CSV table of C-alpha atoms in Angstrom, one decimal:
chain,number,residue,atom,x,y,z
E,116,MET,CA,-0.8,4.7,71.7
E,117,THR,CA,2.4,3.2,72.7
E,118,ALA,CA,4.2,4.6,75.8
E,119,LEU,CA,7.8,5.7,75.4
E,120,PRO,CA,10.1,3.4,77.4
E,121,LEU,CA,11.5,5.0,80.6
E,122,PRO,CA,15.1,5.1,81.4
E,123,ASP,CA,16.3,1.9,83.1
E,124,ARG,CA,16.9,3.0,86.6
E,125,SER,CA,18.5,-0.2,87.5
E,126,ILE,CA,21.4,0.8,85.3
E,127,ARG,CA,22.0,4.0,87.2
E,128,ALA,CA,21.5,2.1,90.5
E,129,ARG,CA,24.2,-0.4,89.3
E,130,TRP,CA,26.7,2.3,88.5
E,131,ALA,CA,26.0,4.5,91.7
E,132,PRO,CA,28.5,2.7,93.9
E,133,PHE,CA,31.2,3.6,91.4
E,134,THR,CA,30.4,7.3,91.2
E,135,PRO,CA,32.5,8.4,94.3
E,136,TYR,CA,35.5,6.5,93.0
E,137,LEU,CA,35.2,8.1,89.5
E,138,ALA,CA,34.8,11.5,91.2
E,139,LEU,CA,37.9,11.1,93.3
E,140,PHE,CA,40.0,9.9,90.3
E,141,THR,CA,38.7,12.8,88.1
E,142,ALA,CA,39.5,15.2,91.0
E,143,MET,CA,43.1,13.9,91.3
E,144,THR,CA,43.6,14.0,87.5
E,145,SER,CA,42.2,17.5,87.3
E,146,LEU,CA,44.5,18.7,90.0
E,147,ALA,CA,47.6,17.2,88.4
E,148,PHE,CA,46.6,18.7,85.0
E,149,GLY,CA,45.8,22.1,86.6
E,150,THR,CA,49.2,22.2,88.4
E,151,SER,CA,51.1,21.0,85.2
E,152,PHE,CA,49.3,23.8,83.3
E,153,ALA,CA,50.1,26.3,85.9
E,154,LYS,CA,53.9,25.5,85.6
E,155,GLN,CA,53.7,26.8,82.1
E,156,LEU,CA,52.9,30.3,83.4
E,157,PHE,CA,56.3,30.4,85.4
E,158,PRO,CA,58.2,32.0,82.4
E,159,VAL,CA,55.6,34.7,82.3
E,160,VAL,CA,54.7,35.6,85.9
E,161,GLY,CA,57.1,33.4,88.0
E,162,ALA,CA,56.1,30.8,90.6
E,163,GLN,CA,55.1,33.5,93.0
E,164,GLY,CA,52.8,35.2,90.4
E,165,THR,CA,51.3,31.9,89.3
E,166,ALA,CA,50.5,31.1,92.9
E,167,ALA,CA,49.0,34.4,93.7
E,168,LEU,CA,46.7,34.2,90.6
E,169,ARG,CA,45.7,30.6,91.3
E,170,VAL,CA,44.8,31.2,94.9
E,171,GLY,CA,43.3,34.6,94.4
E,172,LEU,CA,41.0,33.5,91.6
E,173,ALA,CA,40.1,30.4,93.7
E,174,ALA,CA,39.2,32.7,96.6
E,175,VAL,CA,36.9,34.7,94.4
E,176,MET,CA,35.1,31.6,93.1
E,177,LEU,CA,34.7,29.9,96.5
E,178,THR,CA,33.6,33.2,98.1
E,179,ALA,CA,30.9,33.6,95.4
E,180,ILE,CA,29.8,30.0,95.9
E,181,PHE,CA,29.7,29.7,99.7
E,182,ARG,CA,29.1,33.4,100.6
E,183,PRO,CA,30.9,33.3,104.0
E,184,TRP,CA,29.6,36.7,105.0
E,185,ARG,CA,26.2,35.1,106.0
E,186,ILE,CA,27.8,33.2,109.0
E,187,ARG,CA,28.7,34.7,112.4
E,188,LEU,CA,32.2,34.3,113.7
E,189,SER,CA,33.5,34.7,117.2
E,190,ARG,CA,36.8,36.2,118.0
E,191,ALA,CA,38.3,32.8,118.5
E,192,ASP,CA,36.9,31.6,115.2
E,193,ILE,CA,38.5,34.5,113.4
E,194,GLY,CA,41.9,33.8,115.0
E,195,ARG,CA,41.7,30.2,113.9
E,196,LEU,CA,40.7,31.0,110.4
E,197,LEU,CA,43.6,33.4,110.1
E,198,ALA,CA,46.0,30.7,111.2
E,199,PHE,CA,44.4,28.2,108.8
E,200,GLY,CA,44.5,30.6,105.8
E,201,GLY,CA,48.1,31.6,106.7
E,202,ALA,CA,49.2,27.9,106.6
E,203,MET,CA,47.2,27.5,103.3
E,204,GLY,CA,49.0,30.5,101.8
E,205,LEU,CA,52.5,29.4,102.8
E,206,LEU,CA,51.7,25.8,101.6
E,207,ASN,CA,50.6,27.0,98.1
E,208,LEU,CA,53.5,29.6,97.8
E,209,THR,CA,56.3,27.1,98.9
E,210,PHE,CA,54.9,24.3,96.7
E,211,TYR,CA,54.9,26.4,93.7
E,212,MET,CA,58.4,27.7,94.5
E,213,SER,CA,59.5,24.0,94.7
E,214,LEU,CA,58.1,23.3,91.2
E,215,LYS,CA,60.5,25.9,89.7
E,216,THR,CA,63.3,23.4,90.1
E,217,ILE,CA,62.0,20.0,90.9
E,218,PRO,CA,59.5,17.7,88.9
E,219,LEU,CA,55.8,17.8,90.0
E,220,GLY,CA,55.6,14.2,91.2
E,221,LEU,CA,58.6,14.4,93.4
E,222,ALA,CA,57.4,17.7,94.9
E,223,LEU,CA,54.1,16.1,95.7
E,224,ALA,CA,55.9,13.1,97.2
E,225,ILE,CA,58.0,15.2,99.5
E,226,GLU,CA,54.9,17.4,100.4
E,227,PHE,CA,53.1,14.2,101.4
E,228,THR,CA,55.5,13.5,104.2
E,229,GLY,CA,54.1,16.3,106.2
E,230,PRO,CA,50.7,14.9,106.9
E,231,LEU,CA,52.1,11.4,106.9
E,232,VAL,CA,54.4,12.4,109.9
E,233,LEU,CA,51.5,14.0,111.6
E,234,ALA,CA,49.4,10.8,111.2
E,235,LEU,CA,52.2,8.6,112.6
E,236,VAL,CA,53.4,11.0,115.4
E,237,HIS,CA,51.7,8.7,118.1
E,238,ALA,CA,53.1,5.6,116.5
E,239,ARG,CA,52.8,2.5,118.8
E,240,ARG,CA,52.5,-0.4,116.5
E,241,LEU,CA,55.1,-2.3,114.5
E,242,ALA,CA,53.1,-1.5,111.3
E,243,HIS,CA,53.4,2.2,112.1
E,244,PHE,CA,57.2,2.1,112.4
E,245,ALA,CA,57.3,0.1,109.2
E,246,CYS,CA,55.4,3.0,107.5
E,247,ILE,CA,57.8,5.5,109.0
E,248,GLY,CA,60.7,3.4,107.6
E,249,LEU,CA,59.1,3.4,104.1
E,250,ALA,CA,58.6,7.2,104.2
E,251,ALA,CA,62.1,7.8,105.4
E,252,ALA,CA,63.6,5.6,102.8
E,253,GLY,CA,61.6,7.4,100.0
E,254,LEU,CA,62.6,10.7,101.4
E,255,LEU,CA,66.2,9.8,101.6
E,256,MET,CA,66.2,8.6,98.0
E,257,LEU,CA,64.9,12.2,97.0
E,258,LEU,CA,67.2,14.3,99.2
E,259,PRO,CA,70.1,15.9,97.4
E,260,LEU,CA,72.7,14.0,99.5
E,261,HIS,CA,75.0,13.5,96.5
E,262,GLN,CA,75.7,14.9,93.2
E,263,GLY,CA,74.8,13.1,90.0
E,264,ALA,CA,72.3,13.0,87.2
E,265,GLY,CA,69.4,12.2,89.4
E,266,SER,CA,70.2,14.6,92.1
E,267,LEU,CA,67.5,17.2,92.9
E,268,ASP,CA,68.0,20.9,93.5
E,269,PRO,CA,68.5,21.6,97.2
E,270,VAL,CA,66.4,24.8,97.1
E,271,GLY,CA,63.6,23.1,95.5
E,272,VAL,CA,63.7,20.3,97.9
E,273,GLY,CA,63.9,22.8,100.8
E,274,PHE,CA,60.7,24.6,99.5
E,275,ALA,CA,58.9,21.2,99.2
E,276,LEU,CA,59.8,20.3,102.8
E,277,ILE,CA,58.5,23.6,104.0
E,278,ALA,CA,55.3,22.8,102.1
E,279,ALA,CA,55.1,19.6,103.9
E,280,VAL,CA,55.2,21.2,107.2
E,281,CYS,CA,52.7,23.8,106.1
E,282,TRP,CA,50.4,21.0,104.9
E,283,ALA,CA,50.6,19.4,108.4
E,284,LEU,CA,49.8,22.7,110.0
E,285,TYR,CA,46.9,23.3,107.5
E,286,ILE,CA,45.5,19.9,108.8
E,287,VAL,CA,46.0,20.8,112.5
E,288,PHE,CA,44.4,24.2,112.1
E,289,GLY,CA,41.6,22.9,110.0
E,290,LYS,CA,40.7,20.5,112.7
E,291,ARG,CA,40.1,23.4,115.1
E,292,LEU,CA,37.4,24.9,112.8
E,293,GLY,CA,34.7,22.4,113.9
E,294,GLY,CA,32.4,25.2,114.7
E,295,VAL,CA,32.6,26.8,111.2
E,296,PRO,CA,30.9,25.3,108.2
E,297,ALA,CA,33.3,23.6,105.8
E,298,GLY,CA,32.4,25.6,102.7
E,299,PRO,CA,32.6,29.2,104.3
E,300,SER,CA,35.7,28.1,106.3
E,301,VAL,CA,37.6,27.1,103.0
E,302,ALA,CA,36.4,30.3,101.3
E,303,ILE,CA,37.7,32.5,104.1
E,304,GLY,CA,40.8,30.5,104.5
E,305,MET,CA,41.5,30.8,100.7
E,306,THR,CA,41.0,34.6,100.9
E,307,VAL,CA,43.4,34.9,103.8
E,308,ALA,CA,45.9,32.7,101.8
E,309,ALA,CA,45.5,35.0,98.7
E,310,LEU,CA,46.4,38.0,100.9
E,311,VAL,CA,49.5,36.2,102.1
E,312,ILE,CA,50.6,35.3,98.7
E,313,LEU,CA,49.7,38.5,96.8
E,314,PRO,CA,52.6,40.7,97.9
E,315,PHE,CA,55.1,38.0,96.6
E,316,GLY,CA,53.2,37.7,93.3
E,317,VAL,CA,53.1,41.5,92.8
E,318,ALA,CA,56.7,41.9,93.6
E,319,GLU,CA,57.6,39.2,91.0
E,320,ALA,CA,55.3,40.0,88.2
E,321,GLY,CA,53.8,43.5,88.9
E,322,ALA,CA,51.2,44.5,86.3
E,323,GLY,CA,51.9,41.4,84.3
E,324,LEU,CA,49.4,39.6,86.6
E,325,LEU,CA,46.6,41.6,84.9
E,326,ALA,CA,47.4,40.7,81.2
E,327,PRO,CA,44.3,39.3,79.7
E,328,ALA,CA,46.1,36.2,78.3
E,329,VAL,CA,47.6,35.5,81.8
E,330,LEU,CA,44.3,35.9,83.6
E,331,THR,CA,42.6,33.6,81.1
E,332,THR,CA,45.1,30.9,81.6
E,333,ALA,CA,45.1,31.5,85.4
E,334,LEU,CA,41.4,31.1,85.5
E,335,LEU,CA,41.6,27.7,83.9
E,336,VAL,CA,44.2,26.8,86.3
E,337,ALA,CA,42.1,27.9,89.3
E,338,ILE,CA,39.1,25.9,88.0
E,339,ALA,CA,41.1,22.7,87.2
E,340,SER,CA,43.2,22.8,90.3
E,341,SER,CA,40.7,24.2,92.9
E,342,ALA,CA,37.0,24.5,92.1
E,343,LEU,CA,36.5,21.3,90.2
E,344,PRO,CA,38.7,19.0,92.6
E,345,TYR,CA,37.3,20.5,95.7
E,346,SER,CA,33.6,19.9,94.4
E,347,LEU,CA,34.5,16.3,93.3
E,348,ASP,CA,36.2,15.6,96.6
E,349,MET,CA,33.0,16.4,98.3
E,350,VAL,CA,31.1,13.9,96.2
E,351,ALA,CA,33.8,11.2,96.8
E,352,MET,CA,34.0,11.8,100.6
E,353,ARG,CA,30.2,11.5,101.0
E,354,GLY,CA,30.0,8.2,99.0
E,355,MET,CA,32.9,6.2,100.5
E,356,PRO,CA,34.5,5.5,103.9
E,357,LYS,CA,37.0,8.2,105.0
E,358,ARG,CA,39.8,5.6,105.3
E,359,THR,CA,39.1,4.4,101.7
E,360,PHE,CA,39.2,8.0,100.6
E,361,GLY,CA,42.6,8.5,102.2
E,362,VAL,CA,44.1,5.3,100.8
E,363,LEU,CA,43.1,6.3,97.2
E,364,LEU,CA,44.2,9.8,97.6
E,365,SER,CA,47.6,8.6,98.6
E,366,VAL,CA,48.4,7.7,95.0
E,367,GLU,CA,48.3,11.4,94.1
E,368,PRO,CA,52.1,11.8,93.8
E,369,ALA,CA,52.2,8.9,91.3
E,370,ILE,CA,49.4,10.7,89.2
E,371,GLY,CA,51.4,14.0,89.5
E,372,ALA,CA,54.5,12.2,88.3
E,373,LEU,CA,52.6,10.8,85.3
E,374,ALA,CA,51.1,14.3,84.5
E,375,GLY,CA,54.7,15.7,84.7
E,376,VAL,CA,55.8,13.1,82.2
E,377,LEU,CA,52.9,13.6,79.8
E,378,PHE,CA,52.4,17.4,79.9
E,379,LEU,CA,55.9,18.7,81.1
E,380,HIS,CA,58.2,16.0,79.8
E,381,GLU,CA,59.6,15.6,83.2
E,382,LEU,CA,61.4,12.2,83.0
E,383,LEU,CA,62.3,10.5,86.3
E,384,THR,CA,65.0,8.1,87.2
E,385,PRO,CA,64.1,4.5,88.5
E,386,GLN,CA,65.3,5.6,91.9
E,387,GLN,CA,62.9,8.5,91.9
E,388,TRP,CA,60.0,6.2,90.8
E,389,GLY,CA,60.9,4.0,93.7
E,390,ALA,CA,60.9,6.9,96.1
E,391,ILE,CA,57.4,7.9,95.1
E,392,ALA,CA,56.3,4.3,95.4
E,393,ALA,CA,57.7,4.1,98.9
E,394,ILE,CA,56.1,7.3,100.0
E,395,VAL,CA,52.7,6.2,98.5
E,396,ALA,CA,52.9,2.9,100.2
E,397,ALA,CA,53.8,4.5,103.6
E,398,SER,CA,50.9,6.9,103.3
E,399,ALA,CA,48.4,4.2,102.3
E,400,GLY,CA,49.7,1.8,105.0
E,401,ALA,CA,49.5,4.6,107.7
E,402,ILE,CA,45.8,5.1,107.0
E,403,LEU,CA,45.0,1.3,106.8
E,404,THR,CA,46.8,0.7,110.1
E,405,THR,CA,45.7,3.8,112.2
E,406,GLY,CA,42.1,3.2,111.0
E,407,ARG,CA,41.9,0.1,113.2
E,408,ASP,CA,43.1,1.9,116.4
E,409,GLY,CA,39.7,3.7,117.0
E,410,ALA,CA,38.3,7.1,116.5
E,411,ALA,CA,41.1,8.9,118.3
E,412,ALA,CA,43.6,7.6,115.8
E,413,SER,CA,41.4,8.4,112.8
E,414,GLU,CA,41.1,12.1,113.5
E,415,THR,CA,44.3,12.8,111.6
E,416,THR,CA,44.9,11.0,108.3
E,417,PRO,CA,48.0,11.6,106.1
E,418,ALA,CA,45.9,12.3,102.9
E,419,GLU,CA,43.7,15.2,104.0
E,420,SER,CA,43.0,16.8,100.7
E,421,PRO,CA,45.2,19.9,100.2
E,422,PRO,CA,44.1,23.1,98.7
E,423,ALA,CA,47.1,23.1,96.3
């Protein structure tokens, strides 16, 4: 009797090193798609309602997965989690508010300046100042300093800048949760974030948030922009160096811009594409240069994955 051939394990072993990179690319693509899809809910429930549904459903999913009630928290842990969740909530709310009037890729690029500045706050080397210069040049190209066809809405830019500050705070507060497991901390933080955003969503959309068609779409958004990217990020981070993860994640604004072109028909000017390229280069350069300065410098990288 002839034995059936077994699967060639060497093929799986050959592709195993590429799995983390495929996971990260899929996570970034899913996040961009989910956010693009979320923007289509704006005419129905507004930016505030969309943010409330996206974060609220994500909180339910993460709580069911990680069951944070099983861990013991000290009073200090609770305070840190409240700050972490509050920053997460304001980050999501202001980011979605920015998407009302400015393209997705540009909102992401402006938002990236928050963790980038945080990473370079102790800049000492010439390369660090070059990264600061690149980021500043990119940001100046996006700020509405003049009127014209390529000028962005000042309110949208303002919300994106607030989101940038909130992303930096999210990283700072997240670093202080070392004693709380990662999964439960994100589940609790997302729940706090939902409680922060929910009053704004209810004020904007009211009972419209509970319409079956809206809930179905919002569930798809929550899966595509929260559950799936977070899970794939875990696969990616475990399979590649942290610095490599950060450098690759820095291209997220470019992927967001492409998603905006494909799904939302958001056409950008050459100057706006140049601004995105400058901020992406500054973020990647910051990680590459700070990574050589030892463990202390690597504690804060400009591409800590956001919950948005």
